[in-house]
GROMACS .gro file of C-alpha atoms in nm:
model
  194
    1UNK     CA    1   3.609   4.498   6.185
    2UNK     CA    2   3.943   4.600   6.339
    3UNK     CA    3   4.180   4.838   6.154
    4UNK     CA    4   4.522   4.930   6.300
    5UNK     CA    5   4.459   5.301   6.267
    6UNK     CA    6   4.768   5.410   6.459
    7UNK     CA    7   4.996   5.229   6.214
    8UNK     CA    8   4.874   5.416   5.909
    9UNK     CA    9   5.029   5.731   5.772
   10UNK     CA   10   4.817   6.048   5.745
   11UNK     CA   11   4.771   5.980   5.371
   12UNK     CA   12   4.665   5.618   5.441
   13UNK     CA   13   4.412   5.745   5.692
   14UNK     CA   14   4.265   5.982   5.434
   15UNK     CA   15   4.224   5.686   5.193
   16UNK     CA   16   4.045   5.494   5.468
   17UNK     CA   17   3.823   5.796   5.521
   18UNK     CA   18   3.706   5.778   5.159
   19UNK     CA   19   3.513   5.457   5.241
   20UNK     CA   20   3.418   5.550   5.595
   21UNK     CA   21   3.042   5.492   5.542
   22UNK     CA   22   3.113   5.115   5.513
   23UNK     CA   23   3.272   5.094   5.861
   24UNK     CA   24   3.087   5.058   6.195
   25UNK     CA   25   3.008   5.380   6.378
   26UNK     CA   26   3.267   5.331   6.650
   27UNK     CA   27   3.543   5.277   6.392
   28UNK     CA   28   3.430   5.589   6.202
   29UNK     CA   29   3.464   5.795   6.521
   30UNK     CA   30   3.803   5.651   6.601
   31UNK     CA   31   3.926   5.720   6.250
   32UNK     CA   32   3.798   6.077   6.259
   33UNK     CA   33   3.968   6.142   6.601
   34UNK     CA   34   4.299   6.009   6.468
   35UNK     CA   35   4.282   6.221   6.149
   36UNK     CA   36   4.197   6.530   6.360
   37UNK     CA   37   4.485   6.459   6.600
   38UNK     CA   38   4.734   6.425   6.316
   39UNK     CA   39   4.602   6.743   6.145
   40UNK     CA   40   4.653   6.936   6.470
   41UNK     CA   41   5.008   6.813   6.494
   42UNK     CA   42   5.066   6.898   6.128
   43UNK     CA   43   4.937   7.252   6.170
   44UNK     CA   44   5.185   7.313   6.451
   45UNK     CA   45   5.432   7.281   6.166
   46UNK     CA   46   5.768   7.456   6.141
   47UNK     CA   47   5.738   7.704   6.428
   48UNK     CA   48   5.669   7.415   6.665
   49UNK     CA   49   5.970   7.219   6.531
   50UNK     CA   50   6.185   7.531   6.557
   51UNK     CA   51   6.085   7.585   6.922
   52UNK     CA   52   6.166   7.219   6.998
   53UNK     CA   53   6.506   7.245   6.834
   54UNK     CA   54   6.580   7.571   7.013
   55UNK     CA   55   6.489   7.418   7.352
   56UNK     CA   56   6.709   7.119   7.274
   57UNK     CA   57   7.001   7.345   7.180
   58UNK     CA   58   6.961   7.555   7.494
   59UNK     CA   59   6.950   7.246   7.711
   60UNK     CA   60   7.264   7.104   7.548
   61UNK     CA   61   7.456   7.428   7.568
   62UNK     CA   62   7.381   7.478   7.940
   63UNK     CA   63   7.429   7.118   8.048
   64UNK     CA   64   7.762   6.997   8.170
   65UNK     CA   65   7.930   6.693   8.029
   66UNK     CA   66   7.993   6.438   8.306
   67UNK     CA   67   8.210   6.138   8.248
   68UNK     CA   68   8.119   5.879   8.507
   69UNK     CA   69   8.449   5.741   8.635
   70UNK     CA   70   8.270   5.462   8.821
   71UNK     CA   71   8.179   5.322   8.482
   72UNK     CA   72   8.512   5.413   8.322
   73UNK     CA   73   8.714   5.222   8.586
   74UNK     CA   74   8.457   4.958   8.665
   75UNK     CA   75   8.687   4.663   8.597
   76UNK     CA   76   8.977   4.809   8.793
   77UNK     CA   77   8.758   4.900   9.092
   78UNK     CA   78   8.606   4.552   9.113
   79UNK     CA   79   8.929   4.367   9.048
   80UNK     CA   80   9.087   4.506   9.365
   81UNK     CA   81   8.747   4.547   9.546
   82UNK     CA   82   8.809   4.915   9.614
   83UNK     CA   83   8.560   5.159   9.777
   84UNK     CA   84   8.582   5.526   9.879
   85UNK     CA   85   8.816   5.580   9.581
   86UNK     CA   86   8.703   5.916   9.437
   87UNK     CA   87   9.055   6.058   9.478
   88UNK     CA   88   9.204   5.760   9.295
   89UNK     CA   89   8.956   5.795   9.007
   90UNK     CA   90   9.017   6.170   8.988
   91UNK     CA   91   9.393   6.122   8.974
   92UNK     CA   92   9.359   5.844   8.720
   93UNK     CA   93   9.138   6.064   8.497
   94UNK     CA   94   9.409   6.320   8.495
   95UNK     CA   95   9.627   6.088   8.283
   96UNK     CA   96   9.733   5.790   8.491
   97UNK     CA   97   9.641   5.428   8.484
   98UNK     CA   98   9.400   5.345   8.771
   99UNK     CA   99   9.643   5.108   8.933
  100UNK     CA  100   9.927   5.364   8.907
  101UNK     CA  101   9.708   5.636   9.064
  102UNK     CA  102   9.611   5.387   9.336
  103UNK     CA  103   9.975   5.314   9.408
  104UNK     CA  104  10.075   5.682   9.412
  105UNK     CA  105   9.816   5.765   9.674
  106UNK     CA  106   9.887   5.447   9.874
  107UNK     CA  107  10.257   5.544   9.902
  108UNK     CA  108  10.153   5.881  10.046
  109UNK     CA  109   9.921   5.760  10.319
  110UNK     CA  110   9.593   5.654  10.163
  111UNK     CA  111   9.455   5.346  10.337
  112UNK     CA  112   9.287   5.069  10.141
  113UNK     CA  113   8.903   5.129  10.102
  114UNK     CA  114   8.921   5.467  10.273
  115UNK     CA  115   8.928   5.826  10.157
  116UNK     CA  116   9.241   6.033  10.151
  117UNK     CA  117   9.311   6.348  10.350
  118UNK     CA  118   9.397   6.676  10.173
  119UNK     CA  119   9.749   6.680  10.311
  120UNK     CA  120   9.830   6.331  10.184
  121UNK     CA  121   9.665   6.410   9.848
  122UNK     CA  122   9.882   6.721   9.808
  123UNK     CA  123  10.197   6.529   9.900
  124UNK     CA  124  10.112   6.269   9.638
  125UNK     CA  125  10.052   6.532   9.375
  126UNK     CA  126  10.373   6.712   9.467
  127UNK     CA  127  10.570   6.391   9.423
  128UNK     CA  128  10.438   6.362   9.063
  129UNK     CA  129  10.573   6.708   8.978
  130UNK     CA  130  10.240   6.823   8.835
  131UNK     CA  131  10.113   7.039   9.126
  132UNK     CA  132  10.072   7.405   9.038
  133UNK     CA  133   9.850   7.561   9.305
  134UNK     CA  134   9.599   7.474   9.574
  135UNK     CA  135   9.327   7.711   9.697
  136UNK     CA  136   9.010   7.721   9.900
  137UNK     CA  137   8.724   7.913   9.750
  138UNK     CA  138   8.566   8.214   9.929
  139UNK     CA  139   8.222   8.063   9.877
  140UNK     CA  140   8.124   7.718   9.746
  141UNK     CA  141   8.054   7.703   9.369
  142UNK     CA  142   7.876   7.451   9.151
  143UNK     CA  143   8.088   7.302   8.869
  144UNK     CA  144   7.908   7.513   8.605
  145UNK     CA  145   8.003   7.834   8.784
  146UNK     CA  146   8.354   7.703   8.854
  147UNK     CA  147   8.414   7.622   8.489
  148UNK     CA  148   8.285   7.962   8.383
  149UNK     CA  149   8.517   8.137   8.625
  150UNK     CA  150   8.831   7.929   8.583
  151UNK     CA  151   8.820   7.789   8.226
  152UNK     CA  152   9.091   7.867   7.972
  153UNK     CA  153   9.388   7.850   8.209
  154UNK     CA  154   9.556   7.556   8.034
  155UNK     CA  155   9.547   7.323   8.329
  156UNK     CA  156   9.326   7.070   8.503
  157UNK     CA  157   9.151   7.112   8.835
  158UNK     CA  158   9.114   6.847   9.102
  159UNK     CA  159   8.818   6.997   9.287
  160UNK     CA  160   8.701   6.890   9.630
  161UNK     CA  161   8.467   6.952   9.916
  162UNK     CA  162   8.465   6.799  10.257
  163UNK     CA  163   8.356   6.453  10.140
  164UNK     CA  164   8.442   6.416   9.772
  165UNK     CA  165   8.701   6.479   9.503
  166UNK     CA  166   8.662   6.491   9.123
  167UNK     CA  167   8.842   6.628   8.818
  168UNK     CA  168   8.750   6.907   8.582
  169UNK     CA  169   8.944   6.880   8.256
  170UNK     CA  170   8.865   7.056   7.925
  171UNK     CA  171   8.532   7.185   8.070
  172UNK     CA  172   8.423   6.827   8.140
  173UNK     CA  173   8.356   6.672   8.478
  174UNK     CA  174   8.527   6.340   8.557
  175UNK     CA  175   8.361   6.190   8.863
  176UNK     CA  176   8.027   6.053   8.980
  177UNK     CA  177   7.724   6.086   8.757
  178UNK     CA  178   7.566   6.353   8.977
  179UNK     CA  179   7.883   6.566   9.029
  180UNK     CA  180   7.749   6.850   8.815
  181UNK     CA  181   7.537   6.937   9.120
  182UNK     CA  182   7.811   6.891   9.383
  183UNK     CA  183   7.938   7.208   9.548
  184UNK     CA  184   8.309   7.277   9.524
  185UNK     CA  185   8.494   7.413   9.829
  186UNK     CA  186   8.843   7.425   9.688
  187UNK     CA  187   9.065   7.322   9.398
  188UNK     CA  188   9.409   7.191   9.316
  189UNK     CA  189   9.560   7.307   8.988
  190UNK     CA  190   9.771   7.049   8.804
  191UNK     CA  191   9.946   7.039   8.465
  192UNK     CA  192   9.849   6.815   8.172
  193UNK     CA  193  10.193   6.649   8.137
  194UNK     CA  194  10.292   6.365   8.369
   0.00000   0.00000   0.00000
């Protein structure tokens, strides 16, 4: 006789237990183990659920929200077959259309399918009229530390290191999926308005 023990509720298992003497010995043992397992989980009760909720809340509050711009601009990137475009995606996330951001950087020296230098990037931002400030950090920071130190200034930050650029706007990271672990060497402050 085969009973789908795992599919029953705890109450259903207790009803099955009332006629346990009619079942084969192996099924009796399996039924007893499942009832014991569920009783152990039940006795963990509210404190266990509270600890799980607390751990979930702590994890959510300390995690950074990362918006993957590779996914956000997937169609645009593949329609013009672009690569090495982190600066284009960062500029686009600051409030431009991807194609407009691509054109702004192209006009200021960015080559197709290549990264852009800091000087060209600053010239492009200066031409938009949104550039406020540009600084190198004394020591590299992770985005979490950067947000903690620079949040609440009413502007966006195009942050960069030697190989990569991404945007921090409203305490969210706009870049690659793993950018919450990328060290920041410097930042460019820009305004919200175009």
